[in-house]
């Protein structure tokens, strides 16, 4: 009797709305919708267009701007900021921020120099110790953020001042001269070595920057670890529920950022020749790296953006500085235009998020 009722029910409902498969209506995108979709899928498009436009404009204003030697010089100038930008990108993708990257870079460069000249360690060993110290400083930031649940802004604001003060106290504000490093520890200046390519002089530090950008772009896009970084930044609770260990990821990301700061510190010795605890990178490195990240289309809210975008953002800053200098403009125009670009980049990010919501 029960089977008969079930058969009647199925025969009466068969072919009705219950049997219709779920379908998604196709929404036709307008012009703005198409642009929004394109920018959402490829955040690096805007900085790429800005960079191409800037190069063309400055090339028209001064033909010497397009010389290979000029473009090579721009790459050399963004070397340190570019590597600090990689560190900053990793942290910001997890919806954090690191205000201590510049101080970590300066402190690790001081440690490398002091370990070599004060304690007589072989420079190669001093470099390893400096990189390890940078990683430890980054891991400390990550532990405070992940385990103590202190906001990243507060943690890194505090460690920025701690690292910077430690740098001055430990070094007694003593600068190690370029001539002494060149004579006794040339490997500390390794990244400042140059070679010729297409009539331009290129430093090995530029090669390092390009390689790191390509490696980290691949890691973030094509490995499980990279996808976990985006997941933690986009929605940490959902990432945790899907099996991602949020705390472990945060500590790893901040520690890796610290390692990149150590590399930037080593690059600073090659770039400047000397080891100086009062290098401007300790203060300006934070702002410059955040500027490159924001102009590069990486969302300050985490979970969206790419290392390639950050690289383009650093190049935009370098092109503006060099182009305006060659055009004879007041240096303040650089800060004014960079400020406009930062606000415009954040406005575009907010628009993309609002439409996506």
mmCIF file of N, CA, C and O in Angstrom, residues 263-327:
data_model
loop_
_atom_site.group_PDB
_atom_site.id
_atom_site.type_symbol
_atom_site.label_atom_id
_atom_site.label_comp_id
_atom_site.label_asym_id
_atom_site.label_seq_id
_atom_site.Cartn_x
_atom_site.Cartn_y
_atom_site.Cartn_z
ATOM 1 N N UNK A 263 67.703 39.807 3.178
ATOM 2 C CA UNK A 263 68.288 39.908 1.836
ATOM 3 C C UNK A 263 68.391 41.369 1.396
ATOM 4 O O UNK A 263 69.381 41.776 0.771
ATOM 5 N N UNK A 264 67.345 42.160 1.729
ATOM 6 C CA UNK A 264 67.385 43.589 1.393
ATOM 7 C C UNK A 264 68.529 44.286 2.125
ATOM 8 O O UNK A 264 69.191 45.178 1.577
ATOM 9 N N UNK A 265 68.766 43.861 3.391
ATOM 10 C CA UNK A 265 69.883 44.433 4.150
ATOM 11 C C UNK A 265 71.220 44.114 3.508
ATOM 12 O O UNK A 265 72.116 44.975 3.426
ATOM 13 N N UNK A 266 71.376 42.878 3.034
ATOM 14 C CA UNK A 266 72.612 42.491 2.331
ATOM 15 C C UNK A 266 72.749 43.298 1.038
ATOM 16 O O UNK A 266 73.840 43.752 0.677
ATOM 17 N N UNK A 267 71.615 43.464 0.331
ATOM 18 C CA UNK A 267 71.625 44.247 -0.912
ATOM 19 C C UNK A 267 72.003 45.706 -0.639
ATOM 20 O O UNK A 267 72.668 46.355 -1.453
ATOM 21 N N UNK A 268 71.590 46.233 0.543
ATOM 22 C CA UNK A 268 71.928 47.617 0.894
ATOM 23 C C UNK A 268 73.435 47.810 0.954
ATOM 24 O O UNK A 268 73.961 48.849 0.518
ATOM 25 N N UNK A 269 74.149 46.806 1.498
ATOM 26 C CA UNK A 269 75.615 46.936 1.590
ATOM 27 C C UNK A 269 76.209 46.991 0.189
ATOM 28 O O UNK A 269 77.118 47.778 -0.092
ATOM 29 N N UNK A 270 75.687 46.150 -0.718
ATOM 30 C CA UNK A 270 76.176 46.178 -2.093
ATOM 31 C C UNK A 270 75.840 47.476 -2.798
ATOM 32 O O UNK A 270 76.638 47.995 -3.584
ATOM 33 N N UNK A 271 74.663 48.008 -2.523
ATOM 34 C CA UNK A 271 74.208 49.230 -3.200
ATOM 35 C C UNK A 271 74.961 50.468 -2.708
ATOM 36 O O UNK A 271 75.399 51.304 -3.493
ATOM 37 N N UNK A 272 75.087 50.601 -1.355
ATOM 38 C CA UNK A 272 75.724 51.794 -0.788
ATOM 39 C C UNK A 272 77.222 51.604 -0.550
ATOM 40 O O UNK A 272 77.939 52.582 -0.352
ATOM 41 N N UNK A 273 77.695 50.380 -0.518
ATOM 42 C CA UNK A 273 79.127 50.122 -0.298
ATOM 43 C C UNK A 273 79.479 50.010 1.169
ATOM 44 O O UNK A 273 80.295 49.192 1.563
ATOM 45 N N UNK A 274 78.858 50.808 2.016
ATOM 46 C CA UNK A 274 79.187 50.829 3.441
ATOM 47 C C UNK A 274 78.053 50.223 4.270
ATOM 48 O O UNK A 274 76.996 49.904 3.743
ATOM 49 N N UNK A 275 78.317 50.095 5.570
ATOM 50 C CA UNK A 275 77.271 49.664 6.509
ATOM 51 C C UNK A 275 76.986 50.836 7.438
ATOM 52 O O UNK A 275 77.842 51.230 8.226
ATOM 53 N N UNK A 276 75.788 51.387 7.316
ATOM 54 C CA UNK A 276 75.452 52.563 8.116
ATOM 55 C C UNK A 276 74.167 52.321 8.906
ATOM 56 O O UNK A 276 73.114 52.067 8.318
ATOM 57 N N UNK A 277 74.227 52.412 10.237
ATOM 58 C CA UNK A 277 73.008 52.236 11.046
ATOM 59 C C UNK A 277 71.991 53.354 10.846
ATOM 60 O O UNK A 277 70.829 53.201 11.199
ATOM 61 N N UNK A 278 72.428 54.484 10.303
ATOM 62 C CA UNK A 278 71.507 55.613 10.090
ATOM 63 C C UNK A 278 71.002 55.682 8.653
ATOM 64 O O UNK A 278 70.531 56.738 8.211
ATOM 65 N N UNK A 279 71.082 54.562 7.919
ATOM 66 C CA UNK A 279 70.575 54.544 6.543
ATOM 67 C C UNK A 279 69.092 54.920 6.529
ATOM 68 O O UNK A 279 68.325 54.489 7.399
ATOM 69 N N UNK A 280 68.712 55.719 5.539
ATOM 70 C CA UNK A 280 67.330 56.216 5.488
ATOM 71 C C UNK A 280 66.309 55.102 5.288
ATOM 72 O O UNK A 280 65.115 55.292 5.568
ATOM 73 N N UNK A 281 66.770 53.929 4.840
ATOM 74 C CA UNK A 281 65.840 52.811 4.622
ATOM 75 C C UNK A 281 65.107 52.440 5.906
ATOM 76 O O UNK A 281 63.960 51.985 5.869
ATOM 77 N N UNK A 282 65.761 52.630 7.056
ATOM 78 C CA UNK A 282 65.137 52.268 8.325
ATOM 79 C C UNK A 282 63.827 52.998 8.577
ATOM 80 O O UNK A 282 62.928 52.474 9.232
ATOM 81 N N UNK A 283 63.725 54.217 8.051
ATOM 82 C CA UNK A 283 62.505 55.009 8.247
ATOM 83 C C UNK A 283 61.638 55.005 6.988
ATOM 84 O O UNK A 283 60.430 54.792 7.046
ATOM 85 N N UNK A 284 62.280 55.228 5.837
ATOM 86 C CA UNK A 284 61.519 55.373 4.596
ATOM 87 C C UNK A 284 61.147 54.037 3.958
ATOM 88 O O UNK A 284 60.224 53.971 3.147
ATOM 89 N N UNK A 285 61.891 52.969 4.297
ATOM 90 C CA UNK A 285 61.645 51.670 3.659
ATOM 91 C C UNK A 285 60.215 51.187 3.846
ATOM 92 O O UNK A 285 59.629 50.596 2.932
ATOM 93 N N UNK A 286 59.641 51.448 5.032
ATOM 94 C CA UNK A 286 58.265 51.005 5.293
ATOM 95 C C UNK A 286 57.284 51.699 4.356
ATOM 96 O O UNK A 286 56.452 51.058 3.706
ATOM 97 N N UNK A 287 57.401 53.032 4.297
ATOM 98 C CA UNK A 287 56.470 53.809 3.472
ATOM 99 C C UNK A 287 56.653 53.468 1.997
ATOM 100 O O UNK A 287 55.679 53.305 1.246
ATOM 101 N N UNK A 288 57.908 53.350 1.564
ATOM 102 C CA UNK A 288 58.156 53.068 0.146
ATOM 103 C C UNK A 288 57.608 51.695 -0.253
ATOM 104 O O UNK A 288 57.046 51.537 -1.344
ATOM 105 N N UNK A 289 57.787 50.701 0.616
ATOM 106 C CA UNK A 289 57.298 49.361 0.274
ATOM 107 C C UNK A 289 55.768 49.325 0.255
ATOM 108 O O UNK A 289 55.161 48.704 -0.633
ATOM 109 N N UNK A 290 55.132 50.001 1.212
ATOM 110 C CA UNK A 290 53.655 50.051 1.222
ATOM 111 C C UNK A 290 53.150 50.796 -0.019
ATOM 112 O O UNK A 290 52.161 50.398 -0.638
ATOM 113 N N UNK A 291 53.860 51.869 -0.402
ATOM 114 C CA UNK A 291 53.476 52.619 -1.604
ATOM 115 C C UNK A 291 53.520 51.726 -2.837
ATOM 116 O O UNK A 291 52.586 51.721 -3.655
ATOM 117 N N UNK A 292 54.605 50.950 -2.988
ATOM 118 C CA UNK A 292 54.725 50.054 -4.146
ATOM 119 C C UNK A 292 53.602 49.021 -4.159
ATOM 120 O O UNK A 292 53.031 48.707 -5.213
ATOM 121 N N UNK A 293 53.263 48.506 -2.979
ATOM 122 C CA UNK A 293 52.213 47.481 -2.880
ATOM 123 C C UNK A 293 50.851 48.061 -3.257
ATOM 124 O O UNK A 293 50.098 47.471 -4.045
ATOM 125 N N UNK A 294 50.540 49.248 -2.719
ATOM 126 C CA UNK A 294 49.221 49.843 -2.971
ATOM 127 C C UNK A 294 49.078 50.252 -4.433
ATOM 128 O O UNK A 294 48.064 49.948 -5.087
ATOM 129 N N UNK A 295 50.088 50.939 -4.973
ATOM 130 C CA UNK A 295 50.017 51.342 -6.380
ATOM 131 C C UNK A 295 49.981 50.112 -7.286
ATOM 132 O O UNK A 295 49.403 50.136 -8.376
ATOM 133 N N UNK A 296 50.567 49.017 -6.819
ATOM 134 C CA UNK A 296 50.574 47.780 -7.604
ATOM 135 C C UNK A 296 49.252 47.038 -7.603
ATOM 136 O O UNK A 296 49.155 45.947 -8.173
ATOM 137 N N UNK A 297 48.230 47.591 -6.991
ATOM 138 C CA UNK A 297 46.898 47.000 -7.067
ATOM 139 C C UNK A 297 46.616 45.933 -6.030
ATOM 140 O O UNK A 297 45.634 45.199 -6.152
ATOM 141 N N UNK A 298 47.461 45.808 -5.002
ATOM 142 C CA UNK A 298 47.230 44.816 -3.955
ATOM 143 C C UNK A 298 46.323 45.422 -2.892
ATOM 144 O O UNK A 298 46.574 46.523 -2.404
ATOM 145 N N UNK A 299 45.264 44.685 -2.565
ATOM 146 C CA UNK A 299 44.283 45.203 -1.621
ATOM 147 C C UNK A 299 44.832 45.223 -0.197
ATOM 148 O O UNK A 299 45.389 44.222 0.276
ATOM 149 N N UNK A 300 44.675 46.363 0.482
ATOM 150 C CA UNK A 300 45.106 46.452 1.882
ATOM 151 C C UNK A 300 44.228 45.609 2.802
ATOM 152 O O UNK A 300 44.554 45.409 3.962
ATOM 153 N N UNK A 301 43.094 45.119 2.266
ATOM 154 C CA UNK A 301 42.205 44.275 3.069
ATOM 155 C C UNK A 301 42.556 42.796 2.934
ATOM 156 O O UNK A 301 41.901 41.951 3.524
ATOM 157 N N UNK A 302 43.592 42.488 2.134
ATOM 158 C CA UNK A 302 44.082 41.117 2.022
ATOM 159 C C UNK A 302 43.360 40.282 0.983
ATOM 160 O O UNK A 302 42.243 40.599 0.559
ATOM 161 N N UNK A 303 44.022 39.199 0.564
ATOM 162 C CA UNK A 303 43.385 38.209 -0.294
ATOM 163 C C UNK A 303 43.330 38.525 -1.767
ATOM 164 O O UNK A 303 42.793 37.729 -2.538
ATOM 165 N N UNK A 304 43.840 39.678 -2.206
ATOM 166 C CA UNK A 304 43.760 40.014 -3.628
ATOM 167 C C UNK A 304 44.978 40.830 -4.045
ATOM 168 O O UNK A 304 45.357 41.776 -3.358
ATOM 169 N N UNK A 305 45.588 40.438 -5.181
ATOM 170 C CA UNK A 305 46.749 41.149 -5.694
ATOM 171 C C UNK A 305 47.844 40.169 -6.066
ATOM 172 O O UNK A 305 47.693 38.954 -5.935
ATOM 173 N N UNK A 306 48.948 40.709 -6.586
ATOM 174 C CA UNK A 306 50.031 39.829 -7.033
ATOM 175 C C UNK A 306 51.383 40.502 -6.837
ATOM 176 O O UNK A 306 51.482 41.735 -6.758
ATOM 177 N N UNK A 307 52.411 39.672 -6.764
ATOM 178 C CA UNK A 307 53.782 40.182 -6.653
ATOM 179 C C UNK A 307 54.152 40.990 -7.896
ATOM 180 O O UNK A 307 54.847 42.009 -7.806
ATOM 181 N N UNK A 308 53.665 40.543 -9.062
ATOM 182 C CA UNK A 308 53.958 41.268 -10.304
ATOM 183 C C UNK A 308 53.414 42.693 -10.209
ATOM 184 O O UNK A 308 54.060 43.658 -10.639
ATOM 185 N N UNK A 309 52.212 42.846 -9.641
ATOM 186 C CA UNK A 309 51.635 44.182 -9.465
ATOM 187 C C UNK A 309 52.513 45.050 -8.584
ATOM 188 O O UNK A 309 52.739 46.225 -8.879
ATOM 189 N N UNK A 310 53.030 44.476 -7.473
ATOM 190 C CA UNK A 310 53.930 45.232 -6.596
ATOM 191 C C UNK A 310 55.173 45.674 -7.361
ATOM 192 O O UNK A 310 55.636 46.810 -7.227
ATOM 193 N N UNK A 311 55.713 44.769 -8.186
ATOM 194 C CA UNK A 311 56.918 45.091 -8.970
ATOM 195 C C UNK A 311 56.631 46.267 -9.906
ATOM 196 O O UNK A 311 57.451 47.194 -10.031
ATOM 197 N N UNK A 312 55.461 46.247 -10.553
ATOM 198 C CA UNK A 312 55.079 47.356 -11.430
ATOM 199 C C UNK A 312 54.914 48.638 -10.615
ATOM 200 O O UNK A 312 55.292 49.727 -11.065
ATOM 201 N N UNK A 313 54.347 48.522 -9.400
ATOM 202 C CA UNK A 313 54.184 49.692 -8.541
ATOM 203 C C UNK A 313 55.532 50.305 -8.173
ATOM 204 O O UNK A 313 55.686 51.530 -8.181
ATOM 205 N N UNK A 314 56.516 49.451 -7.852
ATOM 206 C CA UNK A 314 57.867 49.964 -7.531
ATOM 207 C C UNK A 314 58.481 50.637 -8.761
ATOM 208 O O UNK A 314 59.134 51.684 -8.648
ATOM 209 N N UNK A 315 58.247 50.041 -9.939
ATOM 210 C CA UNK A 315 58.777 50.641 -11.171
ATOM 211 C C UNK A 315 58.129 52.001 -11.444
ATOM 212 O O UNK A 315 58.803 52.936 -11.900
ATOM 213 N N UNK A 316 56.829 52.114 -11.174
ATOM 214 C CA UNK A 316 56.135 53.396 -11.389
ATOM 215 C C UNK A 316 56.769 54.490 -10.539
ATOM 216 O O UNK A 316 57.046 55.593 -11.018
ATOM 217 N N UNK A 317 57.027 54.173 -9.270
ATOM 218 C CA UNK A 317 57.664 55.160 -8.386
ATOM 219 C C UNK A 317 59.046 55.541 -8.931
ATOM 220 O O UNK A 317 59.406 56.724 -8.996
ATOM 221 N N UNK A 318 59.823 54.537 -9.361
ATOM 222 C CA UNK A 318 61.157 54.801 -9.914
ATOM 223 C C UNK A 318 61.092 55.634 -11.175
ATOM 224 O O UNK A 318 61.898 56.559 -11.373
ATOM 225 N N UNK A 319 60.125 55.327 -12.054
ATOM 226 C CA UNK A 319 59.990 56.078 -13.317
ATOM 227 C C UNK A 319 59.583 57.523 -13.037
ATOM 228 O O UNK A 319 60.117 58.463 -13.652
ATOM 229 N N UNK A 320 58.656 57.732 -12.103
ATOM 230 C CA UNK A 320 58.240 59.101 -11.766
ATOM 231 C C UNK A 320 59.410 59.900 -11.198
ATOM 232 O O UNK A 320 59.610 61.057 -11.553
ATOM 233 N N UNK A 321 60.167 59.293 -10.291
ATOM 234 C CA UNK A 321 61.297 60.006 -9.685
ATOM 235 C C UNK A 321 62.327 60.383 -10.747
ATOM 236 O O UNK A 321 62.778 61.527 -10.808
ATOM 237 N N UNK A 322 62.703 59.424 -11.585
ATOM 238 C CA UNK A 322 63.721 59.684 -12.606
ATOM 239 C C UNK A 322 63.201 60.640 -13.679
ATOM 240 O O UNK A 322 63.902 61.571 -14.105
ATOM 241 N N UNK A 323 61.955 60.411 -14.149
ATOM 242 C CA UNK A 323 61.399 61.236 -15.217
ATOM 243 C C UNK A 323 61.261 62.693 -14.819
ATOM 244 O O UNK A 323 61.625 63.592 -15.583
ATOM 245 N N UNK A 324 60.747 62.927 -13.620
ATOM 246 C CA UNK A 324 60.574 64.312 -13.169
ATOM 247 C C UNK A 324 61.922 64.986 -12.927
ATOM 248 O O UNK A 324 62.091 66.182 -13.194
ATOM 249 N N UNK A 325 62.890 64.200 -12.438
ATOM 250 C CA UNK A 325 64.230 64.764 -12.223
ATOM 251 C C UNK A 325 64.853 65.172 -13.557
ATOM 252 O O UNK A 325 65.428 66.253 -13.688
ATOM 253 N N UNK A 326 64.720 64.313 -14.578
ATOM 254 C CA UNK A 326 65.295 64.626 -15.885
ATOM 255 C C UNK A 326 64.545 65.765 -16.570
ATOM 256 O O UNK A 326 65.098 66.475 -17.403
ATOM 257 N N UNK A 327 63.255 65.940 -16.208
ATOM 258 C CA UNK A 327 62.477 67.036 -16.795
ATOM 259 C C UNK A 327 62.736 68.359 -16.077
ATOM 260 O O UNK A 327 62.190 69.391 -16.459
#
